[in-house]
GROMACS .gro file of C-alpha atoms in nm:
model
  170
    1MET     CA    1  -0.330   1.305   3.987
    2SER     CA    2  -0.059   1.541   3.918
    3GLU     CA    3   0.100   1.641   3.598
    4HIS     CA    4   0.354   1.378   3.603
    5GLY     CA    5   0.078   1.091   3.668
    6LYS     CA    6   0.154   1.021   4.029
    7GLN     CA    7   0.009   1.159   4.329
    8GLY     CA    8   0.152   1.468   4.523
    9GLY     CA    9   0.301   1.621   4.198
   10MET     CA   10   0.631   1.391   4.207
   11PRO     CA   11   0.706   1.172   3.909
   12TRP     CA   12   0.800   0.882   4.159
   13LYS     CA   13   0.585   0.672   4.395
   14ASN     CA   14   0.840   0.657   4.670
   15ALA     CA   15   1.220   0.648   4.763
   16LYS     CA   16   1.288   0.318   4.591
   17ASP     CA   17   1.107   0.439   4.280
   18LEU     CA   18   1.320   0.751   4.277
   19TYR     CA   19   1.656   0.544   4.323
   20GLU     CA   20   1.543   0.305   4.057
   21THR     CA   21   1.498   0.572   3.816
   22ILE     CA   22   1.830   0.744   3.905
   23ASN     CA   23   2.026   0.404   3.850
   24SER     CA   24   1.839   0.345   3.521
   25ILE     CA   25   2.005   0.685   3.378
   26LYS     CA   26   2.283   0.605   3.117
   27VAL     CA   27   2.539   0.888   3.059
   28GLY     CA   28   2.821   0.754   2.847
   29ASP     CA   29   3.003   0.422   2.949
   30ILE     CA   30   3.164   0.530   3.244
   31GLY     CA   31   3.123   0.275   3.507
   32TRP     CA   32   3.072   0.313   3.884
   33LYS     CA   33   3.316   0.200   4.150
   34MET     CA   34   3.194   0.149   4.514
   35HIS     CA   35   3.405   0.192   4.825
   36LYS     CA   36   3.326   0.081   5.182
   37PHE     CA   37   3.434   0.290   5.463
   38LYS     CA   38   3.334   0.318   5.838
   39TYR     CA   39   3.472   0.539   6.117
   40ASN     CA   40   3.780   0.439   6.263
   41GLY     CA   41   3.855   0.701   6.528
   42PRO     CA   42   3.839   0.683   6.907
   43LYS     CA   43   3.524   0.553   7.042
   44PRO     CA   44   3.320   0.606   7.360
   45THR     CA   45   3.216   0.301   7.551
   46SER     CA   46   2.876   0.288   7.419
   47PRO     CA   47   2.952   0.437   7.046
   48PRO     CA   48   2.659   0.602   6.852
   49CYS     CA   49   2.524   0.351   6.558
   50TRP     CA   50   2.698   0.584   6.300
   51MET     CA   51   3.055   0.474   6.441
   52GLU     CA   52   2.977   0.125   6.406
   53GLU     CA   53   2.812   0.137   6.050
   54THR     CA   54   2.985   0.048   5.743
   55TYR     CA   55   2.887   0.295   5.464
   56GLU     CA   56   2.895   0.269   5.089
   57LEU     CA   57   3.029   0.541   4.865
   58ASN     CA   58   2.971   0.520   4.470
   59VAL     CA   59   3.201   0.719   4.246
   60GLN     CA   60   3.291   0.759   3.882
   61ASP     CA   61   3.651   0.847   3.765
   62ILE     CA   62   3.608   1.224   3.772
   63LEU     CA   63   3.849   1.274   3.488
   64LYS     CA   64   3.661   1.056   3.261
   65VAL     CA   65   3.342   1.208   3.364
   66THR     CA   66   3.467   1.574   3.281
   67LYS     CA   67   3.622   1.449   2.962
   68HIS     CA   68   3.281   1.281   2.863
   69GLN     CA   69   3.095   1.605   2.957
   70LEU     CA   70   3.309   1.836   2.758
   71SER     CA   71   3.312   1.630   2.456
   72THR     CA   72   2.945   1.664   2.412
   73SER     CA   73   2.784   1.928   2.201
   74LYS     CA   74   2.543   2.051   2.470
   75PHE     CA   75   2.853   2.204   2.626
   76ASP     CA   76   2.941   2.423   2.322
   77ARG     CA   77   2.734   2.723   2.393
   78PHE     CA   78   2.806   2.720   2.772
   79PHE     CA   79   3.157   2.650   2.852
   80HIS     CA   80   3.445   2.865   2.760
   81THR     CA   81   3.811   2.715   2.803
   82THR     CA   82   3.964   3.029   2.860
   83PRO     CA   83   3.886   3.342   3.087
   84PHE     CA   84   3.710   3.637   2.951
   85GLU     CA   85   3.524   3.937   3.062
   86GLU     CA   86   3.168   4.020   2.946
   87PHE     CA   87   3.021   4.370   3.001
   88ASP     CA   88   2.646   4.475   2.977
   89HIS     CA   89   2.513   4.790   2.814
   90ALA     CA   90   2.606   4.991   3.108
   91GLY     CA   91   2.964   4.885   3.125
   92ASN     CA   92   2.933   4.655   3.444
   93CYS     CA   93   3.104   4.327   3.433
   94VAL     CA   94   2.851   4.040   3.386
   95MET     CA   95   2.957   3.687   3.564
   96SER     CA   96   2.853   3.386   3.391
   97ASP     CA   97   2.967   3.056   3.275
   98ILE     CA   98   3.224   2.875   3.440
   99MET     CA   99   3.536   3.053   3.336
  100SER     CA  100   3.390   3.389   3.323
  101ALA     CA  101   3.531   3.524   3.661
  102SER     CA  102   3.834   3.719   3.621
  103TYR     CA  103   4.166   3.568   3.715
  104PRO     CA  104   4.242   3.816   3.972
  105GLU     CA  105   3.928   3.714   4.131
  106GLN     CA  106   3.976   3.356   4.113
  107VAL     CA  107   4.326   3.389   4.261
  108TRP     CA  108   4.173   3.589   4.559
  109LEU     CA  109   3.905   3.326   4.620
  110SER     CA  110   4.147   3.035   4.612
  111GLY     CA  111   4.386   3.205   4.867
  112ILE     CA  112   4.678   3.230   4.648
  113VAL     CA  113   4.914   3.480   4.506
  114SER     CA  114   4.900   3.559   4.143
  115ASN     CA  115   5.170   3.418   3.944
  116TRP     CA  116   5.269   3.211   4.243
  117CYS     CA  117   5.240   2.821   4.282
  118PRO     CA  118   4.933   2.717   4.454
  119LYS     CA  119   5.112   2.384   4.548
  120CYS     CA  120   5.462   2.499   4.698
  121ASP     CA  121   5.611   2.793   4.836
  122ALA     CA  122   5.882   2.856   4.564
  123LEU     CA  123   5.924   3.213   4.446
  124PRO     CA  124   5.755   3.272   4.101
  125THR     CA  125   6.108   3.371   3.951
  126ASP     CA  126   6.238   3.052   4.098
  127LEU     CA  127   6.013   2.771   4.057
  128ASP     CA  128   6.282   2.478   4.078
  129GLY     CA  129   6.496   2.638   4.352
  130PRO     CA  130   6.604   2.516   4.688
  131ARG     CA  131   6.310   2.679   4.864
  132SER     CA  132   6.047   2.478   4.655
  133HIS     CA  133   5.870   2.293   4.917
  134GLN     CA  134   5.502   2.154   4.915
  135CYS     CA  135   5.237   2.367   5.099
  136THR     CA  136   5.058   2.228   5.410
  137HIS     CA  137   4.765   2.340   5.607
  138GLU     CA  138   4.975   2.309   5.923
  139LYS     CA  139   5.251   2.526   5.769
  140THR     CA  140   5.005   2.777   5.652
  141ASP     CA  141   4.862   2.789   5.999
  142PHE     CA  142   5.201   2.829   6.159
  143LEU     CA  143   5.275   3.126   5.944
  144ILE     CA  144   4.963   3.279   6.011
  145LYS     CA  145   5.011   3.267   6.391
  146ASN     CA  146   5.363   3.391   6.384
  147PHE     CA  147   5.367   3.656   6.090
  148ASP     CA  148   5.167   3.985   6.019
  149PRO     CA  149   4.954   4.008   5.720
  150GLY     CA  150   5.198   4.204   5.507
  151ILE     CA  151   5.480   3.962   5.551
  152LEU     CA  152   5.243   3.650   5.509
  153TRP     CA  153   5.143   3.814   5.147
  154ASP     CA  154   5.470   3.956   5.041
  155GLU     CA  155   5.706   3.659   5.144
  156PHE     CA  156   5.479   3.348   5.171
  157GLY     CA  157   5.177   3.424   4.936
  158VAL     CA  158   4.951   3.388   5.214
  159GLN     CA  159   4.593   3.543   5.277
  160ASN     CA  160   4.533   3.551   5.673
  161ASN     CA  161   4.161   3.623   5.622
  162ILE     CA  162   4.071   3.341   5.356
  163VAL     CA  163   4.050   2.995   5.464
  164PRO     CA  164   4.021   2.758   5.165
  165PHE     CA  165   3.733   2.503   5.202
  166THR     CA  166   3.969   2.202   5.146
  167HIS     CA  167   4.156   2.314   5.480
  168GLY     CA  168   3.986   2.066   5.714
  169PHE     CA  169   4.042   1.783   5.452
  170LEU     CA  170   4.300   1.489   5.540
   0.00000   0.00000   0.00000
């Protein structure tokens, strides 16, 4: 027998036992909602079984989950709601906690220009102007194909060498 009391060092006898343990965990009173979905694109004459199956996705309201997590005392020492920089004894910047990456680094990694709106192409000095149109991946791809990197950055706030992980999302 293992330290957990089960064979093989695992606290569960099998997958069913694991799932029952997970399902018994109660964290707050936020309910689950099940969504069923299946592939609805073009299919070959003899489609693979994954194209025919219906799948279930169980989710919780992410805003309620986040609000609940932030309201717990366990986050008090580990979560900072404002950006900060922390340095070690040698003067090196130490990256830790969720908000400790500097704002310029967050901007660079997200592929936007500092002080520019990440959702539209408005100039930072004229957010409500007539040029304020929502950004799309198609528009960004068009700009990257047709303009050099300097113009992309200065005029459109686009980094041609950074592709956000959401690029392929519908």
